[in-house]
PDB file of C-alpha atoms in Angstrom:
ATOM      1  CA  MET A   1      28.214 -21.483   4.835  1.00  0.00           C
ATOM      2  CA  ASP A   2      27.740 -23.107   1.282  1.00  0.00           C
ATOM      3  CA  ALA A   3      24.937 -21.907  -0.790  1.00  0.00           C
ATOM      4  CA  CYS A   4      23.160 -22.723  -4.119  1.00  0.00           C
ATOM      5  CA  THR A   5      20.698 -20.665  -5.996  1.00  0.00           C
ATOM      6  CA  ARG A   6      17.820 -21.980  -7.895  1.00  0.00           C
ATOM      7  CA  PRO A   7      17.447 -20.277 -11.638  1.00  0.00           C
ATOM      8  CA  SER A   8      14.588 -18.030 -12.178  1.00  0.00           C
ATOM      9  CA  HIS A   9      11.407 -19.865 -12.841  1.00  0.00           C
ATOM     10  CA  THR A  10       7.644 -19.415 -13.035  1.00  0.00           C
ATOM     11  CA  ARG A  11       6.310 -19.792  -9.436  1.00  0.00           C
ATOM     12  CA  ARG A  12       4.242 -22.638  -8.589  1.00  0.00           C
ATOM     13  CA  GLN A  13       1.230 -22.123  -6.233  1.00  0.00           C
ATOM     14  CA  THR A  14       1.395 -24.281  -2.953  1.00  0.00           C
ATOM     15  CA  GLY A  15      -0.890 -24.773   0.015  1.00  0.00           C
ATOM     16  CA  LYS A  16      -0.391 -23.568   3.427  1.00  0.00           C
ATOM     17  CA  ASN A  17       0.420 -26.960   4.654  1.00  0.00           C
ATOM     18  CA  ASN A  18       2.876 -27.859   2.094  1.00  0.00           C
ATOM     19  CA  ASN A  19       6.115 -27.782   4.163  1.00  0.00           C
ATOM     20  CA  LEU A  20       9.430 -27.492   2.473  1.00  0.00           C
ATOM     21  CA  ARG A  21      11.252 -30.833   3.533  1.00  0.00           C
ATOM     22  CA  LEU A  22      15.023 -30.763   3.336  1.00  0.00           C
ATOM     23  CA  ALA A  23      16.381 -34.219   2.602  1.00  0.00           C
ATOM     24  CA  ALA A  24      19.976 -33.051   1.962  1.00  0.00           C
ATOM     25  CA  PHE A  25      22.188 -30.214   3.160  1.00  0.00           C
ATOM     26  CA  PHE A  26      21.809 -28.287   0.054  1.00  0.00           C
ATOM     27  CA  SER A  27      18.477 -27.485  -1.703  1.00  0.00           C
ATOM     28  CA  CYS A  28      16.749 -24.464  -3.489  1.00  0.00           C
ATOM     29  CA  VAL A  29      13.054 -24.105  -3.410  1.00  0.00           C
ATOM     30  CA  ALA A  30      10.456 -21.956  -4.907  1.00  0.00           C
ATOM     31  CA  LEU A  31       8.275 -19.316  -2.946  1.00  0.00           C
ATOM     32  CA  SER A  32       4.540 -18.788  -3.230  1.00  0.00           C
ATOM     33  CA  LEU A  33       3.221 -15.304  -2.879  1.00  0.00           C
ATOM     34  CA  ASN A  34      -0.157 -15.481  -1.111  1.00  0.00           C
ATOM     35  CA  LEU A  35      -2.229 -12.544  -1.738  1.00  0.00           C
ATOM     36  CA  ALA A  36      -5.978 -12.646  -0.604  1.00  0.00           C
ATOM     37  CA  ALA A  37      -8.671 -12.365  -3.223  1.00  0.00           C
ATOM     38  CA  GLY A  38     -10.983  -9.363  -2.835  1.00  0.00           C
ATOM     39  CA  PRO A  39     -14.398  -7.952  -3.942  1.00  0.00           C
ATOM     40  CA  ALA A  40     -15.064  -7.231  -7.436  1.00  0.00           C
ATOM     41  CA  PHE A  41     -13.487  -3.968  -8.703  1.00  0.00           C
ATOM     42  CA  PRO A  42     -13.778  -2.096 -12.048  1.00  0.00           C
ATOM     43  CA  ALA A  43     -11.818  -3.984 -14.655  1.00  0.00           C
ATOM     44  CA  ALA A  44      -8.479  -2.517 -15.859  1.00  0.00           C
ATOM     45  CA  GLN A  45      -8.263  -0.754 -19.184  1.00  0.00           C
ATOM     46  CA  PRO A  46      -7.617  -2.892 -22.084  1.00  0.00           C
ATOM     47  CA  ASP A  47      -4.294  -1.566 -22.847  1.00  0.00           C
ATOM     48  CA  LEU A  48      -2.971  -2.649 -19.255  1.00  0.00           C
ATOM     49  CA  ALA A  49      -0.398  -5.466 -19.187  1.00  0.00           C
ATOM     50  CA  PRO A  50      -1.982  -8.935 -18.796  1.00  0.00           C
ATOM     51  CA  GLU A  51      -2.070 -10.117 -15.106  1.00  0.00           C
ATOM     52  CA  ASN A  52      -0.180 -13.119 -13.698  1.00  0.00           C
ATOM     53  CA  ASP A  53      -2.682 -15.019 -11.918  1.00  0.00           C
ATOM     54  CA  GLN A  54      -0.173 -16.779  -9.626  1.00  0.00           C
ATOM     55  CA  THR A  55       1.569 -13.676  -8.392  1.00  0.00           C
ATOM     56  CA  GLY A  56      -0.024 -10.543  -9.192  1.00  0.00           C
ATOM     57  CA  SER A  57       3.331  -9.554 -10.819  1.00  0.00           C
ATOM     58  CA  ILE A  58       4.597  -8.415 -14.230  1.00  0.00           C
ATOM     59  CA  SER A  59       7.441 -10.766 -13.954  1.00  0.00           C
ATOM     60  CA  PRO A  60       7.039 -14.353 -12.906  1.00  0.00           C
ATOM     61  CA  SER A  61      10.751 -14.665 -11.685  1.00  0.00           C
ATOM     62  CA  SER A  62      10.032 -14.056  -8.033  1.00  0.00           C
ATOM     63  CA  GLN A  63      11.620 -16.724  -5.850  1.00  0.00           C
ATOM     64  CA  HIS A  64      13.503 -17.216  -2.810  1.00  0.00           C
ATOM     65  CA  GLU A  65      16.992 -18.762  -2.305  1.00  0.00           C
ATOM     66  CA  VAL A  66      17.717 -21.413   0.519  1.00  0.00           C
ATOM     67  CA  ALA A  67      21.179 -22.253   1.686  1.00  0.00           C
ATOM     68  CA  VAL A  68      21.614 -25.078   4.314  1.00  0.00           C
ATOM     69  CA  GLY A  69      24.632 -25.838   6.291  1.00  0.00           C
ATOM     70  CA  GLN A  70      25.691 -28.390   8.901  1.00  0.00           C
ATOM     71  CA  VAL A  71      26.033 -27.424  12.642  1.00  0.00           C
ATOM     72  CA  PRO A  72      26.584 -29.438  15.844  1.00  0.00           C
ATOM     73  CA  PRO A  73      23.147 -30.618  17.298  1.00  0.00           C
ATOM     74  CA  GLY A  74      21.584 -27.903  19.606  1.00  0.00           C
ATOM     75  CA  GLN A  75      22.876 -25.078  17.530  1.00  0.00           C
ATOM     76  CA  GLU A  76      20.236 -25.108  14.851  1.00  0.00           C
ATOM     77  CA  MET A  77      19.053 -21.624  13.551  1.00  0.00           C
ATOM     78  CA  ALA A  78      17.446 -19.995  10.670  1.00  0.00           C
ATOM     79  CA  THR A  79      18.239 -16.513   9.032  1.00  0.00           C
ATOM     80  CA  LEU A  80      15.706 -14.541   6.841  1.00  0.00           C
ATOM     81  CA  SER A  81      16.384 -11.604   4.485  1.00  0.00           C
ATOM     82  CA  ALA A  82      14.755 -10.093   1.381  1.00  0.00           C
ATOM     83  CA  ARG A  83      15.476  -8.405  -1.694  1.00  0.00           C
ATOM     84  CA  LEU A  84      13.395  -6.340  -4.225  1.00  0.00           C
ATOM     85  CA  THR A  85      14.485  -8.281  -7.307  1.00  0.00           C
ATOM     86  CA  ASP A  86      16.642 -11.145  -8.600  1.00  0.00           C
ATOM     87  CA  GLN A  87      19.187  -8.424  -9.519  1.00  0.00           C
ATOM     88  CA  SER A  88      19.176  -6.458  -6.297  1.00  0.00           C
ATOM     89  CA  SER A  89      22.389  -6.809  -4.320  1.00  0.00           C
ATOM     90  CA  SER A  90      21.155  -4.984  -1.198  1.00  0.00           C
ATOM     91  CA  LEU A  91      18.915  -6.510   1.422  1.00  0.00           C
ATOM     92  CA  LEU A  92      15.915  -4.574   2.432  1.00  0.00           C
ATOM     93  CA  ARG A  93      15.638  -2.678   5.684  1.00  0.00           C
ATOM     94  CA  ASN A  94      12.639  -2.618   8.100  1.00  0.00           C
ATOM     95  CA  VAL A  95      11.055  -5.768   6.884  1.00  0.00           C
ATOM     96  CA  HIS A  96       8.500  -7.098   9.458  1.00  0.00           C
ATOM     97  CA  TRP A  97       8.976 -10.913  10.150  1.00  0.00           C
ATOM     98  CA  LEU A  98       6.655 -13.132  12.030  1.00  0.00           C
ATOM     99  CA  VAL A  99       7.634 -16.674  12.463  1.00  0.00           C
ATOM    100  CA  ARG A 100       5.561 -19.458  14.175  1.00  0.00           C
ATOM    101  CA  ASN A 101       6.205 -23.050  15.305  1.00  0.00           C
ATOM    102  CA  ALA A 102       3.918 -25.933  14.534  1.00  0.00           C
ATOM    103  CA  GLN A 103       1.823 -25.239  17.509  1.00  0.00           C
ATOM    104  CA  GLY A 104       1.206 -21.609  16.525  1.00  0.00           C
ATOM    105  CA  GLY A 105       3.501 -20.100  19.060  1.00  0.00           C
ATOM    106  CA  VAL A 106       5.288 -16.864  17.954  1.00  0.00           C
ATOM    107  CA  VAL A 107       9.162 -17.381  17.934  1.00  0.00           C
ATOM    108  CA  PHE A 108      10.117 -14.170  16.243  1.00  0.00           C
ATOM    109  CA  ASN A 109       8.105 -10.949  15.589  1.00  0.00           C
ATOM    110  CA  SER A 110      10.114  -7.805  14.764  1.00  0.00           C
ATOM    111  CA  ASP A 111      11.433  -5.592  12.081  1.00  0.00           C
ATOM    112  CA  ALA A 112      14.823  -6.360  10.707  1.00  0.00           C
ATOM    113  CA  THR A 113      17.141  -6.460   7.826  1.00  0.00           C
ATOM    114  CA  THR A 114      18.105  -9.959   8.683  1.00  0.00           C
ATOM    115  CA  ALA A 115      16.094 -11.956  11.189  1.00  0.00           C
ATOM    116  CA  ALA A 116      18.541 -14.537  12.797  1.00  0.00           C
ATOM    117  CA  MET A 117      16.873 -16.898  15.395  1.00  0.00           C
ATOM    118  CA  ALA A 118      18.020 -20.017  17.148  1.00  0.00           C
ATOM    119  CA  LEU A 119      15.284 -22.732  16.704  1.00  0.00           C
ATOM    120  CA  GLN A 120      14.762 -26.364  17.594  1.00  0.00           C
ATOM    121  CA  PRO A 121      14.094 -28.874  14.799  1.00  0.00           C
ATOM    122  CA  GLY A 122      10.784 -28.779  13.530  1.00  0.00           C
ATOM    123  CA  ASP A 123       8.304 -27.254  11.365  1.00  0.00           C
ATOM    124  CA  TYR A 124       7.664 -23.511  11.076  1.00  0.00           C
ATOM    125  CA  SER A 125       5.885 -20.669   9.198  1.00  0.00           C
ATOM    126  CA  VAL A 126       7.173 -17.382   8.243  1.00  0.00           C
ATOM    127  CA  SER A 127       5.180 -14.188   7.405  1.00  0.00           C
ATOM    128  CA  MET A 128       6.898 -11.190   6.265  1.00  0.00           C
ATOM    129  CA  ARG A 129       5.585  -7.704   5.151  1.00  0.00           C
ATOM    130  CA  PHE A 130       7.359  -4.843   3.446  1.00  0.00           C
ATOM    131  CA  GLY A 131       4.934  -1.963   2.937  1.00  0.00           C
ATOM    132  CA  ALA A 132       2.001  -3.375   1.055  1.00  0.00           C
ATOM    133  CA  VAL A 133       4.004  -6.623  -0.071  1.00  0.00           C
ATOM    134  CA  ASP A 134       3.046  -9.684   1.829  1.00  0.00           C
ATOM    135  CA  MET A 135       4.531 -13.293   1.601  1.00  0.00           C
ATOM    136  CA  GLU A 136       4.178 -16.555   3.621  1.00  0.00           C
ATOM    137  CA  GLU A 137       5.909 -19.823   3.477  1.00  0.00           C
ATOM    138  CA  ASP A 138       6.284 -23.022   5.641  1.00  0.00           C
ATOM    139  CA  PHE A 139       9.751 -24.573   6.215  1.00  0.00           C
ATOM    140  CA  SER A 140      11.200 -27.431   8.097  1.00  0.00           C
ATOM    141  CA  LEU A 141      14.389 -27.231   9.998  1.00  0.00           C
ATOM    142  CA  LEU A 142      16.141 -30.691  10.457  1.00  0.00           C
ATOM    143  CA  GLU A 143      18.445 -31.585  13.321  1.00  0.00           C
ATOM    144  CA  GLY A 144      22.077 -30.302  12.961  1.00  0.00           C
ATOM    145  CA  THR A 145      21.331 -27.714  10.238  1.00  0.00           C
ATOM    146  CA  ARG A 146      21.343 -24.018   9.822  1.00  0.00           C
ATOM    147  CA  MET A 147      19.214 -22.400   7.013  1.00  0.00           C
ATOM    148  CA  ASP A 148      19.567 -19.060   5.233  1.00  0.00           C
ATOM    149  CA  MET A 149      16.385 -17.843   3.286  1.00  0.00           C
ATOM    150  CA  ARG A 150      16.444 -14.893   1.118  1.00  0.00           C
ATOM    151  CA  PHE A 151      13.293 -13.850  -0.120  1.00  0.00           C
ATOM    152  CA  VAL A 152      12.832 -12.076  -3.671  1.00  0.00           C
ATOM    153  CA  LEU A 153       9.930  -9.705  -3.502  1.00  0.00           C
ATOM    154  CA  ASN A 154       9.621  -8.635  -7.116  1.00  0.00           C
ATOM    155  CA  ALA A 155       8.351  -5.445  -5.892  1.00  0.00           C
ATOM    156  CA  GLY A 156       8.632  -1.673  -6.591  1.00  0.00           C
ATOM    157  CA  ALA A 157       7.289   1.523  -5.116  1.00  0.00           C
ATOM    158  CA  LEU A 158       4.838   4.264  -5.820  1.00  0.00           C
ATOM    159  CA  ARG A 159       4.966   7.999  -4.786  1.00  0.00           C
ATOM    160  CA  VAL A 160       1.801   9.834  -5.235  1.00  0.00           C
ATOM    161  CA  LEU A 161       1.687  13.640  -5.289  1.00  0.00           C
ATOM    162  CA  PRO A 162      -2.010  14.979  -5.360  1.00  0.00           C
ATOM    163  CA  ARG A 163      -2.508  18.592  -6.613  1.00  0.00           C
ATOM    164  CA  ILE A 164      -5.141  21.055  -7.797  1.00  0.00           C
ATOM    165  CA  LYS A 165      -3.414  22.442 -11.100  1.00  0.00           C
ATOM    166  CA  GLY A 166      -2.989  26.232 -10.570  1.00  0.00           C
ATOM    167  CA  VAL A 167      -3.894  26.422  -7.015  1.00  0.00           C
ATOM    168  CA  GLU A 168      -1.384  26.515  -4.008  1.00  0.00           C
ATOM    169  CA  ALA A 169      -2.831  23.943  -1.720  1.00  0.00           C
ATOM    170  CA  ALA A 170       0.027  23.562   0.764  1.00  0.00           C
ATOM    171  CA  GLY A 171      -1.223  22.114   3.915  1.00  0.00           C
ATOM    172  CA  LEU A 172      -4.403  20.782   2.572  1.00  0.00           C
ATOM    173  CA  ALA A 173      -5.280  17.166   3.748  1.00  0.00           C
ATOM    174  CA  THR A 174      -5.010  14.532   1.229  1.00  0.00           C
ATOM    175  CA  ARG A 175      -6.238  10.938   1.146  1.00  0.00           C
ATOM    176  CA  THR A 176      -4.736   8.445  -1.297  1.00  0.00           C
ATOM    177  CA  ARG A 177      -6.157   4.926  -1.819  1.00  0.00           C
ATOM    178  CA  ILE A 178      -4.541   2.189  -3.891  1.00  0.00           C
ATOM    179  CA  PHE A 179      -6.414  -0.698  -5.352  1.00  0.00           C
ATOM    180  CA  ALA A 180      -4.828  -3.702  -7.140  1.00  0.00           C
ATOM    181  CA  LEU A 181      -5.999  -4.246 -10.748  1.00  0.00           C
ATOM    182  CA  THR A 182      -4.065  -7.484 -11.290  1.00  0.00           C
ATOM    183  CA  GLY A 183      -3.279 -10.774  -9.481  1.00  0.00           C
ATOM    184  CA  LYS A 184      -4.655 -12.452  -6.179  1.00  0.00           C
ATOM    185  CA  ALA A 185      -5.257  -9.071  -4.694  1.00  0.00           C
ATOM    186  CA  ARG A 186      -7.299  -7.713  -7.797  1.00  0.00           C
ATOM    187  CA  GLY A 187     -10.056  -5.474  -6.462  1.00  0.00           C
ATOM    188  CA  ARG A 188      -8.667  -5.186  -3.044  1.00  0.00           C
ATOM    189  CA  LEU A 189      -7.683  -2.019  -1.184  1.00  0.00           C
ATOM    190  CA  VAL A 190      -3.906  -2.735  -0.748  1.00  0.00           C
ATOM    191  CA  ASP A 191      -2.662   0.450   0.806  1.00  0.00           C
ATOM    192  CA  GLU A 192      -3.791   4.000   1.726  1.00  0.00           C
ATOM    193  CA  SER A 193      -1.966   7.281   2.549  1.00  0.00           C
ATOM    194  CA  ALA A 194      -2.654  10.730   4.118  1.00  0.00           C
ATOM    195  CA  VAL A 195       0.796  12.118   3.433  1.00  0.00           C
ATOM    196  CA  PRO A 196       1.332  13.722   0.077  1.00  0.00           C
ATOM    197  CA  GLY A 197       4.513  12.312  -1.585  1.00  0.00           C
ATOM    198  CA  GLU A 198       4.742   9.241   0.887  1.00  0.00           C
ATOM    199  CA  VAL A 199       6.641   6.375  -0.827  1.00  0.00           C
ATOM    200  CA  ILE A 200       4.572   3.088  -0.891  1.00  0.00           C
ATOM    201  CA  ASN A 201       6.055  -0.361  -1.396  1.00  0.00           C
ATOM    202  CA  LEU A 202       3.933  -2.506  -3.646  1.00  0.00           C
ATOM    203  CA  ALA A 203       4.196  -5.882  -5.679  1.00  0.00           C
ATOM    204  CA  ALA A 204       4.912  -5.253  -9.243  1.00  0.00           C
ATOM    205  CA  GLY A 205       1.538  -4.962 -11.276  1.00  0.00           C
ATOM    206  CA  GLN A 206      -1.180  -2.622 -12.135  1.00  0.00           C
ATOM    207  CA  TYR A 207      -2.842  -0.390  -9.493  1.00  0.00           C
ATOM    208  CA  ARG A 208      -5.743   2.176  -9.377  1.00  0.00           C
ATOM    209  CA  ILE A 209      -5.153   5.308  -7.512  1.00  0.00           C
ATOM    210  CA  GLU A 210      -8.140   7.313  -5.977  1.00  0.00           C
ATOM    211  CA  SER A 211      -7.253  10.511  -4.444  1.00  0.00           C
ATOM    212  CA  ARG A 212      -9.085  13.357  -2.559  1.00  0.00           C
ATOM    213  CA  MET A 213      -7.680  16.613  -1.314  1.00  0.00           C
ATOM    214  CA  GLY A 214      -9.057  18.158   1.946  1.00  0.00           C
ATOM    215  CA  GLU A 215     -13.015  18.337   2.547  1.00  0.00           C
ATOM    216  CA  GLY A 216     -14.889  18.348  -0.793  1.00  0.00           C
ATOM    217  CA  ASN A 217     -16.550  16.597  -3.482  1.00  0.00           C
ATOM    218  CA  ALA A 218     -13.618  16.392  -5.983  1.00  0.00           C
ATOM    219  CA  GLU A 219     -11.836  13.033  -6.664  1.00  0.00           C
ATOM    220  CA  ALA A 220      -9.207  12.055  -9.198  1.00  0.00           C
ATOM    221  CA  VAL A 221      -8.604   8.576 -10.422  1.00  0.00           C
ATOM    222  CA  MET A 222      -5.675   7.072 -12.254  1.00  0.00           C
ATOM    223  CA  ASP A 223      -4.183   3.909 -13.418  1.00  0.00           C
ATOM    224  CA  VAL A 224      -0.506   3.084 -13.022  1.00  0.00           C
ATOM    225  CA  LYS A 225       1.991   0.264 -13.357  1.00  0.00           C
ATOM    226  CA  VAL A 226       4.607  -0.600 -10.722  1.00  0.00           C
ATOM    227  CA  THR A 227       7.635  -2.024 -12.086  1.00  0.00           C
ATOM    228  CA  ALA A 228       9.933  -4.350  -9.902  1.00  0.00           C
ATOM    229  CA  GLY A 229      13.050  -2.669  -8.667  1.00  0.00           C
ATOM    230  CA  MET A 230      11.694   0.808  -9.506  1.00  0.00           C
ATOM    231  CA  MET A 231       9.967   3.713  -8.034  1.00  0.00           C
ATOM    232  CA  SER A 232       7.155   5.385 -10.059  1.00  0.00           C
ATOM    233  CA  ALA A 233       6.326   8.930  -8.986  1.00  0.00           C
ATOM    234  CA  VAL A 234       2.910  10.433 -10.393  1.00  0.00           C
ATOM    235  CA  GLU A 235       1.347  13.895  -9.928  1.00  0.00           C
ATOM    236  CA  ILE A 236      -2.534  13.545  -9.812  1.00  0.00           C
ATOM    237  CA  ASP A 237      -4.384  16.468 -10.827  1.00  0.00           C
ATOM    238  CA  HIS A 238      -7.807  17.245  -9.343  1.00  0.00           C
ATOM    239  CA  ARG A 239     -10.038  19.004 -11.753  1.00  0.00           C
ATOM    240  CA  ALA A 240     -11.400  21.400  -9.077  1.00  0.00           C
ATOM    241  CA  GLY A 241     -11.108  24.709  -7.308  1.00  0.00           C
ATOM    242  CA  LEU A 242     -10.556  25.689  -3.808  1.00  0.00           C
ATOM    243  CA  ALA A 243     -13.136  27.489  -1.687  1.00  0.00           C
ATOM    244  CA  ARG A 244     -11.818  29.201   1.474  1.00  0.00           C
ATOM    245  CA  LEU A 245     -14.683  29.562   3.882  1.00  0.00           C
ATOM    246  CA  SER A 246     -14.437  32.094   6.811  1.00  0.00           C
ATOM    247  CA  TYR A 247     -16.830  33.252   9.528  1.00  0.00           C
ATOM    248  CA  VAL A 248     -16.044  36.804  10.555  1.00  0.00           C
ATOM    249  CA  GLY A 249     -17.418  37.287  14.135  1.00  0.00           C
ATOM    250  CA  ALA A 250     -16.938  35.958  17.766  1.00  0.00           C
ATOM    251  CA  PRO A 251     -13.783  33.875  17.704  1.00  0.00           C
ATOM    252  CA  SER A 252     -15.469  31.575  20.341  1.00  0.00           C
ATOM    253  CA  ALA A 253     -18.478  30.908  17.908  1.00  0.00           C
ATOM    254  CA  ALA A 254     -19.253  27.320  17.042  1.00  0.00           C
ATOM    255  CA  VAL A 255     -19.796  27.365  13.499  1.00  0.00           C
ATOM    256  CA  LYS A 256     -21.293  24.479  11.327  1.00  0.00           C
ATOM    257  CA  TRP A 257     -20.863  24.822   7.445  1.00  0.00           C
ATOM    258  CA  GLU A 258     -22.990  23.453   4.658  1.00  0.00           C
ATOM    259  CA  ILE A 259     -22.261  23.590   1.099  1.00  0.00           C
ATOM    260  CA  ARG A 260     -25.328  23.160  -1.425  1.00  0.00           C
ATOM    261  CA  ARG A 261     -25.231  22.820  -5.134  1.00  0.00           C
ATOM    262  CA  GLY A 262     -28.625  23.709  -6.308  1.00  0.00           C
ATOM    263  CA  GLU A 263     -31.146  21.911  -4.197  1.00  0.00           C
ATOM    264  CA  GLU A 264     -28.771  19.193  -3.166  1.00  0.00           C
ATOM    265  CA  THR A 265     -26.426  19.209  -0.154  1.00  0.00           C
ATOM    266  CA  ALA A 266     -22.854  18.723  -1.634  1.00  0.00           C
ATOM    267  CA  LEU A 267     -21.045  18.804   1.708  1.00  0.00           C
ATOM    268  CA  THR A 268     -21.990  18.940   5.345  1.00  0.00           C
ATOM    269  CA  GLY A 269     -20.304  18.116   8.863  1.00  0.00           C
ATOM    270  CA  ILE A 270     -17.650  20.738   8.490  1.00  0.00           C
ATOM    271  CA  ASN A 271     -16.900  22.710  11.581  1.00  0.00           C
ATOM    272  CA  GLY A 272     -14.943  25.716  12.648  1.00  0.00           C
ATOM    273  CA  LEU A 273     -14.393  29.306  12.099  1.00  0.00           C
ATOM    274  CA  ASN A 274     -12.347  28.613   8.976  1.00  0.00           C
ATOM    275  CA  ALA A 275     -12.434  25.678   6.528  1.00  0.00           C
ATOM    276  CA  SER A 276     -10.905  24.872   2.974  1.00  0.00           C
ATOM    277  CA  VAL A 277     -12.985  22.685   0.644  1.00  0.00           C
ATOM    278  CA  THR A 278     -12.187  21.417  -2.915  1.00  0.00           C
ATOM    279  CA  LEU A 279     -15.213  21.610  -5.321  1.00  0.00           C
ATOM    280  CA  THR A 280     -15.721  20.662  -8.734  1.00  0.00           C
ATOM    281  CA  PRO A 281     -16.529  23.583 -11.026  1.00  0.00           C
ATOM    282  CA  GLY A 282     -20.168  24.852 -10.717  1.00  0.00           C
ATOM    283  CA  ASP A 283     -22.511  27.244  -8.833  1.00  0.00           C
ATOM    284  CA  TYR A 284     -22.554  26.724  -4.861  1.00  0.00           C
ATOM    285  CA  THR A 285     -24.252  28.031  -1.684  1.00  0.00           C
ATOM    286  CA  ALA A 286     -22.398  28.228   1.454  1.00  0.00           C
ATOM    287  CA  ILE A 287     -24.313  28.250   4.707  1.00  0.00           C
ATOM    288  CA  ALA A 288     -22.783  29.130   8.041  1.00  0.00           C
ATOM    289  CA  ARG A 289     -24.869  28.173  10.967  1.00  0.00           C
ATOM    290  CA  VAL A 290     -24.188  29.675  14.327  1.00  0.00           C
ATOM    291  CA  GLY A 291     -26.714  28.731  17.063  1.00  0.00           C
ATOM    292  CA  SER A 292     -30.078  29.586  15.481  1.00  0.00           C
ATOM    293  CA  GLU A 293     -28.709  32.078  13.044  1.00  0.00           C
ATOM    294  CA  SER A 294     -28.061  31.085   9.313  1.00  0.00           C
ATOM    295  CA  LEU A 295     -25.844  33.073   7.112  1.00  0.00           C
ATOM    296  CA  THR A 296     -25.602  32.236   3.230  1.00  0.00           C
ATOM    297  CA  ALA A 297     -23.544  33.288   0.233  1.00  0.00           C
ATOM    298  CA  SER A 298     -24.021  32.162  -3.226  1.00  0.00           C
ATOM    299  CA  PHE A 299     -20.696  31.730  -5.443  1.00  0.00           C
ATOM    300  CA  HIS A 300     -19.193  30.189  -8.615  1.00  0.00           C
ATOM    301  CA  ILE A 301     -16.023  28.390  -8.720  1.00  0.00           C
ATOM    302  CA  THR A 302     -13.964  27.300 -11.765  1.00  0.00           C
ATOM    303  CA  GLU A 303     -11.294  24.765 -12.314  1.00  0.00           C
ATOM    304  CA  GLY A 304      -7.896  25.912 -10.910  1.00  0.00           C
ATOM    305  CA  GLU A 305      -9.428  28.806  -8.971  1.00  0.00           C
ATOM    306  CA  ALA A 306      -9.079  29.738  -5.313  1.00  0.00           C
ATOM    307  CA  ARG A 307     -11.950  31.863  -3.699  1.00  0.00           C
ATOM    308  CA  ASP A 308     -12.356  33.305  -0.283  1.00  0.00           C
ATOM    309  CA  ILE A 309     -15.966  33.108   1.124  1.00  0.00           C
ATOM    310  CA  MET A 310     -16.436  35.305   4.032  1.00  0.00           C
ATOM    311  CA  LEU A 311     -19.709  35.174   6.068  1.00  0.00           C
ATOM    312  CA  GLY A 312     -20.402  37.125   9.496  1.00  0.00           C
ATOM    313  CA  ASN A 313     -22.242  39.736  11.324  1.00  0.00           C
TER     314      ASN A 313
END
């Protein structure tokens, strides 16, 4: 198959119904990245890189390449693949492809490195997802042709490691949420993870990380930049201590915990004989309710401290 590649350029925004019409056997076209706008979100810091309103990317060079060849009528087909950047030589694995015909019928819906499908001549739409990166494009397949489309995602990856500095917190549940600060997805939650160190694929741009560890009132926030073709690893510290709650009594007891800070309830809805909670520094009262009985203990916790709070008969 012969191919031609269009040079890097600033991507133009296209509409959903703007199909690619192939008038010759060889053509190159630009790809639009459709990212849904979201609710308002706190503005990025002044020193963040300026956003690209068209793509939400640091670099405007994202595109896709199209190669078209001649085949006998009845053997028309399309193949789809993707790379991270213009310079990437390897195709991406586990890309999810969804292809529909002009009537909205699904003709391909699967994860694949290369999606190859026999198609009848006509109009189609392709949606692809790689992690939190989404793209959509319409295309037309002419009679007696085969088309090879290679998407360039202009994407990178982020690896977040939440921690409480100075405290061993292995096995503590975490929750990481990632919001876009630039582009069409600005202000939108684009991905979240409950696995510390999980690699999250994202379009190049600026993001805000919000992190929580276990049950508690401590939250850490950080702004980061994702660069196309690179993985950014960040350790996000929670300014907190760890309180390990234990009820010493009947092992079958149904224990409900409440944590108060002064006259205010800081945490509730924690059940079980044992629980670990992350708390911002300060004075607290732990209450263990077992049936009609209530047991209390007051304690102080500092940043980077782990304390055992034991209550029982």
